[in-house]
Coordinates of C-alpha atoms in Angstrom, one line a residue:
M1 CA -19.6 6.0 -33.8
G2 CA -18.0 2.7 -34.3
A3 CA -15.0 4.1 -36.2
Y4 CA -14.6 6.8 -33.5
I5 CA -14.5 4.2 -30.7
I6 CA -12.0 2.1 -32.7
R7 CA -9.7 5.2 -33.1
R8 CA -9.9 6.0 -29.4
L9 CA -9.1 2.4 -28.5
L10 CA -6.1 2.3 -30.8
L11 CA -4.8 5.5 -29.1
V12 CA -4.8 3.7 -25.8
F13 CA -1.8 1.6 -26.6
P14 CA 0.6 4.4 -27.7
T15 CA -0.5 6.6 -24.8
L16 CA 0.2 3.8 -22.2
L17 CA 3.6 3.2 -24.0
G18 CA 4.4 6.9 -23.7
I19 CA 3.6 6.9 -20.0
L20 CA 5.8 3.9 -19.3
I21 CA 8.7 5.2 -21.4
I22 CA 8.7 8.5 -19.6
N23 CA 8.5 7.0 -16.1
F24 CA 11.0 4.2 -16.9
T25 CA 13.5 6.8 -18.2
L26 CA 13.1 9.0 -15.2
V27 CA 13.6 6.1 -12.8
Q28 CA 17.0 5.5 -14.4
F29 CA 18.3 8.9 -13.1
V30 CA 16.7 8.8 -9.7
P31 CA 19.1 7.8 -6.9
G32 CA 18.2 5.4 -4.1
G33 CA 16.9 2.3 -5.9
P34 CA 15.9 -1.0 -4.2
V35 CA 19.5 -2.2 -4.1
E36 CA 20.7 0.9 -2.4
Q37 CA 17.7 0.6 0.0
I38 CA 18.8 -2.8 1.1
L39 CA 22.5 -1.9 1.3
A40 CA 21.6 1.1 3.5
Q41 CA 19.7 -1.1 5.9
I42 CA 22.5 -3.7 6.0
E43 CA 25.1 -1.0 6.7
G44 CA 22.9 0.3 9.5
E45 CA 22.1 3.6 7.9
G46 CA 18.4 3.0 8.3
D47 CA 17.1 4.8 5.2
V48 CA 18.9 5.5 2.0
F49 CA 17.5 9.0 1.8
E50 CA 19.4 10.0 5.0
A51 CA 22.5 10.2 2.8
F52 CA 20.8 12.8 0.6
S53 CA 20.0 15.1 3.5
G54 CA 23.5 15.7 4.8
G55 CA 24.6 12.3 6.0
S56 CA 28.3 11.6 6.3
R57 CA 28.2 8.6 3.9
E58 CA 27.0 8.4 0.4
V59 CA 24.8 5.5 -0.6
G60 CA 24.3 6.1 -4.3
N61 CA 26.4 4.9 -7.1
N62 CA 30.1 6.0 -7.5
N63 CA 31.4 7.0 -10.9
D64 CA 32.8 3.5 -11.4
G65 CA 29.4 1.9 -10.9
S66 CA 30.0 0.6 -7.4
Y67 CA 27.9 1.4 -4.4
A68 CA 29.5 3.7 -1.9
G69 CA 27.1 2.4 0.8
A70 CA 28.4 -1.1 0.3
R71 CA 31.8 -0.7 1.8
G72 CA 32.9 -4.0 3.4
L73 CA 30.3 -6.0 1.5
P74 CA 31.5 -8.6 -1.0
D75 CA 31.0 -7.9 -4.7
D76 CA 29.3 -11.3 -5.2
F77 CA 26.6 -10.2 -2.7
I78 CA 26.0 -7.0 -4.6
K79 CA 25.8 -8.8 -8.0
E80 CA 23.4 -11.3 -6.5
L81 CA 21.2 -8.4 -5.3
E82 CA 21.3 -6.8 -8.8
K83 CA 20.4 -10.1 -10.4
E84 CA 17.5 -10.7 -8.0
F85 CA 16.0 -7.3 -8.9
G86 CA 16.9 -7.7 -12.6
F87 CA 19.4 -4.9 -12.7
D88 CA 22.1 -7.1 -14.2
K89 CA 20.6 -6.5 -17.6
P90 CA 20.8 -3.3 -19.7
P91 CA 17.9 -0.8 -19.3
L92 CA 16.6 -1.4 -22.8
E93 CA 16.3 -5.1 -22.3
R94 CA 14.6 -4.6 -18.9
F95 CA 12.1 -2.2 -20.5
L96 CA 11.3 -4.6 -23.4
N97 CA 10.8 -7.4 -21.0
M98 CA 8.5 -5.3 -18.9
L99 CA 6.5 -4.4 -22.0
W100 CA 6.1 -8.0 -23.0
D101 CA 5.0 -8.9 -19.4
Y102 CA 2.5 -6.0 -19.4
M103 CA 1.0 -7.1 -22.7
R104 CA 0.1 -10.3 -20.9
F105 CA -1.0 -8.3 -17.8
D106 CA 1.8 -9.8 -15.8
F107 CA 3.0 -6.9 -13.6
G108 CA 5.4 -9.0 -11.6
E109 CA 5.9 -9.2 -7.8
S110 CA 6.6 -6.5 -5.3
Y111 CA 10.2 -6.3 -4.3
F112 CA 9.5 -6.0 -0.6
R113 CA 6.1 -7.6 0.1
S114 CA 6.4 -11.0 -1.7
I115 CA 3.0 -10.6 -3.3
S116 CA 2.1 -10.0 -6.9
V117 CA 1.2 -6.5 -8.1
V118 CA -2.1 -7.6 -9.4
D119 CA -3.1 -9.0 -6.0
L120 CA -1.9 -5.8 -4.3
V121 CA -4.0 -3.7 -6.7
I122 CA -7.1 -5.9 -6.2
E123 CA -6.6 -5.7 -2.5
K124 CA -6.3 -1.9 -2.3
M125 CA -8.7 -0.9 -5.1
P126 CA -12.0 -1.2 -3.1
V127 CA -10.9 1.4 -0.6
S128 CA -10.0 3.9 -3.4
I129 CA -13.2 3.1 -5.4
T130 CA -15.3 3.5 -2.2
L131 CA -13.8 6.9 -1.5
G132 CA -14.1 8.1 -5.1
L133 CA -17.6 6.9 -5.6
W134 CA -19.1 8.3 -2.4
S135 CA -17.3 11.6 -2.9
T136 CA -18.7 11.9 -6.4
L137 CA -22.2 11.0 -5.4
L138 CA -22.1 13.5 -2.5
A139 CA -20.9 16.2 -4.8
Y140 CA -23.7 15.6 -7.3
L141 CA -26.4 15.3 -4.6
V142 CA -25.4 18.8 -3.3
S143 CA -24.3 20.6 -6.4
I144 CA -27.2 19.8 -8.7
P145 CA -30.0 21.1 -6.5
L146 CA -27.8 24.1 -5.4
G147 CA -27.0 24.9 -9.0
I148 CA -30.6 24.8 -10.1
K149 CA -31.6 27.1 -7.2
K150 CA -28.8 29.5 -8.1
A151 CA -29.9 29.6 -11.7
V152 CA -33.6 30.3 -10.8
T153 CA -32.5 33.0 -8.3
D154 CA -29.7 34.4 -10.5
G155 CA -28.4 37.7 -9.2
S156 CA -30.2 37.4 -5.8
D157 CA -28.6 37.6 -2.4
F158 CA -28.8 33.8 -2.2
D159 CA -26.9 33.4 -5.4
T160 CA -24.2 35.9 -4.3
W161 CA -23.4 34.4 -0.9
T162 CA -23.6 30.8 -2.0
S163 CA -21.1 31.7 -4.8
G164 CA -18.8 33.1 -2.2
V165 CA -19.1 30.0 -0.1
I166 CA -18.4 27.5 -2.9
I167 CA -15.5 29.5 -4.3
L168 CA -14.0 29.6 -0.8
A169 CA -14.5 25.8 -0.5
Y170 CA -12.8 25.3 -3.8
A171 CA -9.8 27.4 -2.7
I172 CA -9.3 25.3 0.5
P173 CA -6.7 22.6 -0.2
G174 CA -8.1 19.1 0.4
F175 CA -5.4 18.1 2.8
L176 CA -5.9 21.2 4.9
F177 CA -9.7 20.6 5.1
A178 CA -9.0 17.0 6.1
I179 CA -6.7 18.1 8.9
L180 CA -9.3 20.6 10.1
L181 CA -12.0 17.9 10.2
L182 CA -9.7 15.7 12.2
V183 CA -8.9 18.5 14.7
L184 CA -12.6 19.4 15.1
F185 CA -14.4 16.1 15.0
A186 CA -11.9 13.2 15.4
G187 CA -10.4 13.7 18.9
G188 CA -8.3 16.7 18.2
S189 CA -8.8 19.8 20.4
Y190 CA -12.6 19.7 20.3
Y191 CA -14.9 16.7 19.7
Q192 CA -14.5 13.0 19.5
I193 CA -17.4 12.2 17.1
F194 CA -15.7 10.3 14.3
P195 CA -12.9 7.7 14.3
L196 CA -9.4 8.9 13.6
R197 CA -8.4 6.2 11.1
G198 CA -9.4 3.2 9.1
L199 CA -12.4 2.2 7.1
T200 CA -14.0 -0.1 9.7
S201 CA -13.7 -0.9 13.4
E202 CA -11.7 -3.9 14.7
N203 CA -14.9 -5.7 15.7
F204 CA -16.6 -5.1 12.3
E205 CA -17.0 -8.8 11.5
N206 CA -18.9 -9.4 14.8
L207 CA -21.5 -6.6 14.1
S208 CA -25.0 -7.1 12.7
L209 CA -25.8 -6.0 9.2
F210 CA -27.2 -2.7 10.4
G211 CA -24.2 -2.3 12.7
K212 CA -21.8 -2.9 9.8
I213 CA -23.5 -0.3 7.7
K214 CA -23.5 2.2 10.5
D215 CA -19.9 1.5 11.3
Y216 CA -18.9 1.8 7.7
L217 CA -20.7 5.2 7.2
W218 CA -19.2 6.4 10.5
H219 CA -15.7 5.8 9.3
I220 CA -16.2 7.1 5.7
T221 CA -17.8 10.4 6.6
L222 CA -14.8 12.6 7.2
P223 CA -12.7 11.2 4.3
V224 CA -15.6 11.6 1.9
L225 CA -16.2 15.2 3.0
A226 CA -12.5 16.0 2.7
S227 CA -12.2 14.6 -0.8
S228 CA -15.4 16.1 -2.2
I229 CA -15.0 19.7 -0.9
S230 CA -13.3 21.0 -4.1
G231 CA -15.8 19.3 -6.4
F232 CA -18.8 21.3 -5.2
A233 CA -17.7 24.5 -6.9
T234 CA -17.1 23.1 -10.4
L235 CA -20.3 21.0 -10.5
T236 CA -22.5 23.8 -8.9
L237 CA -21.4 26.5 -11.4
L238 CA -21.6 24.0 -14.3
T239 CA -25.2 23.2 -13.4
K240 CA -26.1 26.8 -12.9
N241 CA -24.6 28.0 -16.2
S242 CA -26.1 25.1 -18.0
F243 CA -29.6 25.9 -16.7
L244 CA -29.1 29.6 -17.4
D245 CA -28.2 28.8 -21.0
E246 CA -31.3 26.7 -21.5
I247 CA -33.7 29.1 -19.8
Q248 CA -32.8 31.8 -22.3
K249 CA -33.6 29.6 -25.3
Q250 CA -36.6 30.1 -27.6
Y251 CA -38.5 27.0 -26.5
V252 CA -38.6 28.2 -22.9
I253 CA -40.1 31.5 -24.1
T254 CA -42.6 29.7 -26.2
A255 CA -43.6 27.4 -23.2
R256 CA -44.1 30.5 -21.1
S257 CA -46.3 32.1 -23.7
K258 CA -48.5 29.0 -23.7
G259 CA -49.1 29.5 -20.0
L260 CA -47.1 26.7 -18.6
K261 CA -46.1 27.0 -14.9
E262 CA -42.5 27.7 -14.1
K263 CA -42.0 24.4 -12.3
Q264 CA -43.4 22.5 -15.3
I265 CA -41.1 24.4 -17.7
L266 CA -38.1 24.0 -15.4
Y267 CA -38.4 20.3 -14.6
G268 CA -40.4 19.1 -17.6
H269 CA -38.3 20.7 -20.3
V270 CA -35.2 22.6 -19.1
F271 CA -34.0 20.0 -16.7
R272 CA -33.6 17.2 -19.3
N273 CA -31.5 19.4 -21.7
A274 CA -29.5 21.3 -19.0
M275 CA -28.4 18.1 -17.2
L276 CA -26.9 16.4 -20.3
I277 CA -23.5 17.8 -19.8
V278 CA -23.6 17.4 -16.0
I279 CA -24.7 13.7 -16.0
A280 CA -22.5 12.7 -18.9
G281 CA -19.5 14.0 -17.1
F282 CA -20.0 11.7 -14.1
P283 CA -17.3 9.2 -15.1
A284 CA -14.8 12.0 -15.6
V285 CA -15.6 13.5 -12.2
F286 CA -15.3 10.2 -10.5
I287 CA -12.0 9.4 -12.0
G288 CA -10.8 12.9 -11.1
V289 CA -11.7 12.3 -7.5
F290 CA -10.3 8.8 -7.6
F291 CA -6.9 10.0 -8.8
G292 CA -6.6 13.5 -7.4
G293 CA -7.6 13.0 -3.8
S294 CA -6.8 9.4 -3.0
L295 CA -3.1 9.9 -2.1
I296 CA -3.5 12.7 0.4
I297 CA -6.8 11.7 1.9
E298 CA -5.8 8.0 2.3
T299 CA -2.6 9.0 4.0
I300 CA -4.2 11.5 6.4
F301 CA -7.0 9.1 7.4
S302 CA -4.8 5.9 7.3
L303 CA -6.9 4.3 4.6
D304 CA -5.1 1.4 2.9
G305 CA -5.9 2.2 -0.7
L306 CA -4.2 2.6 -4.0
G307 CA -3.0 6.2 -3.4
R308 CA -1.3 5.3 -0.2
M309 CA 0.2 2.1 -1.7
G310 CA 1.6 4.1 -4.6
F311 CA 3.2 6.6 -2.3
E312 CA 4.8 4.0 -0.1
A313 CA 6.0 2.2 -3.3
A314 CA 7.6 5.4 -4.5
V315 CA 9.4 6.0 -1.2
A316 CA 10.7 2.4 -1.1
R317 CA 11.5 2.4 -4.8
D318 CA 9.3 -0.7 -5.3
Y319 CA 9.5 -0.4 -9.1
P320 CA 7.0 -3.2 -10.0
V321 CA 4.3 -1.7 -7.9
I322 CA 5.1 1.8 -9.2
F323 CA 4.9 0.8 -12.9
G324 CA 2.0 -1.5 -12.3
T325 CA -0.1 1.1 -10.6
L326 CA 0.8 3.7 -13.3
F327 CA -0.2 1.2 -16.0
V328 CA -3.5 0.4 -14.2
F329 CA -4.3 4.1 -13.5
G330 CA -3.5 5.1 -17.1
L331 CA -5.6 2.4 -18.5
I332 CA -8.5 3.2 -16.2
G333 CA -8.3 6.9 -17.1
L334 CA -8.2 6.3 -20.8
V335 CA -11.1 3.8 -20.7
V336 CA -13.2 6.2 -18.6
G337 CA -12.5 9.0 -21.1
I338 CA -14.1 6.7 -23.8
L339 CA -17.0 5.9 -21.5
S340 CA -17.6 9.6 -20.9
D341 CA -18.0 10.2 -24.7
L342 CA -20.3 7.2 -24.9
M343 CA -22.3 8.6 -22.1
Y344 CA -22.8 11.9 -24.0
V345 CA -24.1 10.0 -27.0
F346 CA -26.4 7.7 -24.8
I347 CA -28.0 10.7 -23.1
D348 CA -28.2 12.9 -26.2
P349 CA -28.2 10.9 -29.5
R350 CA -27.9 14.2 -31.4
I351 CA -24.2 14.3 -30.5
D352 CA -22.1 12.8 -33.3
F353 CA -18.5 12.1 -32.6
E354 CA -18.2 10.4 -36.0
G355 CA -18.2 13.7 -37.7
R356 CA -15.4 15.1 -35.6
Q357 CA -12.1 15.5 -37.4
G358 CA -8.8 14.1 -35.9

């Protein structure tokens, strides 16, 4: 197992390098960088992207390397901007400098917020972790009992209509379900039960401990429901199929022949074996919710998390924040993949990754 872990850890570095190379290369061909953003604001055009949607003046680079949106601005000012953002150096040199900084976990400072990327990530991460963790727990709390019930009553009316419901829920896009929740329960056209935005109320610090817990749960209910809706189907069907596979094995038939009760067989023998793959997959499910739903859900519910920060950084071409979050997300995803494998071995020691080839 030790050799397998070492191999996986060694693969982390080339994978992260590949992620950075691809994204850094793509950025070189994307118009509307941070220099163009500032020039557009100085020239009174408001947003550099207005030029790409049919505006009368172009803001990107001309063929000679100058900025069309910088008419009337001195060249020294343009060069000073490029130097401030580090664009006075060749792309390869900038990339190598970035790699050296990232090896020391120095992600630089945001172009437009005057704060280090590390501090930004630390500031925003609790919101995204909260959303991902509660969504994953809710999905497990609902899907495991439902999957067991569907396995026990396989082929019944209950199994049929619940399958239809969870498949329908899986087919509904998360952002559409989030908007539906807002319309129905957050002051849309129907009820004002839950708050429209934010993770806590303005008077949160003045509330008692019980009041803080209540306020927090009140705010997180709709975002958690919206982000976990698509996870019910996968987990429920995985639990059901896992139980059905175990129920058909010889040891279950033997236990029944000995006169054991169905509940004793189900929860004393089948449950432990059937839940191995479901429980071991918890880290992967969490990271899937953490990455997949954070951007849309945080934007819709005005939650100040990593997803929303990454989106705003991409729009503003805040490259240190973009590359820093990509590096952090990639590192977390790779580490969680290793933890998922370790979870399998911890729950079922019979699994041997050491014998796997490649």
